[in-house]
Amino acid sequence: MVAGMVASCGLLALLLFGGMVTGAAGTSPDIKAQVATVAGKLLLTCNMSGPYSGIEGHEWVHGNKVLQTDTDSGTSTSYTIEGKMEEHSGVYECVYKANPVVKGQVNVSVPPQVTAYKKSEHGNEGDTGVLTCKSASFPPVVTWVWSKNGQEPILNGSGRYIIKSSGNKTELRILKLNIEEDTGDYHCNGTNAYGTSGAVVNLRVRSRLAALWPFLGIVAEVLVLVTIIFIYEKRRKPDEVLDDDDGGSAPLKSNATNHKDKNVRQRNAN
């Protein structure tokens, strides 16, 4: 077992490896790891201490994902990690494709990188509020601590608080939200063997009536619209009646004029 230590971005990472083989006892080759920083990149290397026949290639695996593969038959293989080291922590395996298969293991460990699932949460008064923090770094967080506005840590089961933590995730549940007591900033801090990190979640508690305001606004708009239509129709009807009366009297006036003209023509003829 060999340990290498690398400093990157102010974070201390410890890389451990272990060689293992699926063959018979006494046939396991000794695998050594070399770790180096090259141009800001982390270089992981696995080397067999002696020759090993039947190697048909290598693979580097992180979780269930194959990162790199080749068909080289050598006893040495390497993989380069680019970017921030804290974003690539975890267990890496160097796999020698042979019969039997030989595997080496490298652990890239960093302090927790704690983030809030949501930086701002909203809840209605009387409901249950749920605040969540997580860390994707390796190794998993050992201890989670919640506090409000920088005050004393919140104890699980105290008052209306329930804390549920498992590895790299933690939840703070607040029962029966109170608009005056529960509004504020909540701090979640995670700790593992390499350090501590934290995040902040802002909780806003709304009155139960707040959910009704959009509906009441729509109702008010409808009432205003109906009132305007009613007033418009009421003012328009007398004008229409007046127009109808004028239309009926116009022919009478025309008939009277024609009758008068006819009488004048008759007198002139006599």
Coordinates of N, CA and C in Angstrom, one line a residue, residues 237-248:
K237 N -78.5 51.7 -25.2 CA -79.9 51.4 -25.6 C -80.8 52.6 -25.8
P238 N -80.7 53.7 -25.0 CA -81.6 54.9 -25.3 C -81.3 55.5 -26.6
D239 N -80.0 55.5 -27.0 CA -79.6 56.0 -28.3 C -80.3 55.2 -29.5
E240 N -80.3 53.9 -29.3 CA -80.9 53.1 -30.3 C -82.4 53.3 -30.5
V241 N -83.1 53.5 -29.3 CA -84.5 53.8 -29.3 C -84.8 55.1 -30.0
L242 N -84.0 56.1 -29.8 CA -84.2 57.4 -30.4 C -84.0 57.3 -31.9
D243 N -83.0 56.5 -32.4 CA -82.8 56.3 -33.8 C -84.0 55.6 -34.4
D244 N -84.6 54.7 -33.7 CA -85.8 54.0 -34.3 C -87.0 54.9 -34.4
D245 N -87.2 55.8 -33.5 CA -88.3 56.8 -33.6 C -88.1 57.7 -34.7
D246 N -86.9 58.2 -34.9 CA -86.6 59.1 -36.1 C -86.8 58.4 -37.4
G247 N -86.5 57.2 -37.5 CA -86.7 56.4 -38.7 C -88.2 56.2 -39.0
G248 N -89.1 56.1 -38.0 CA -90.5 55.9 -38.3 C -91.2 57.2 -38.7

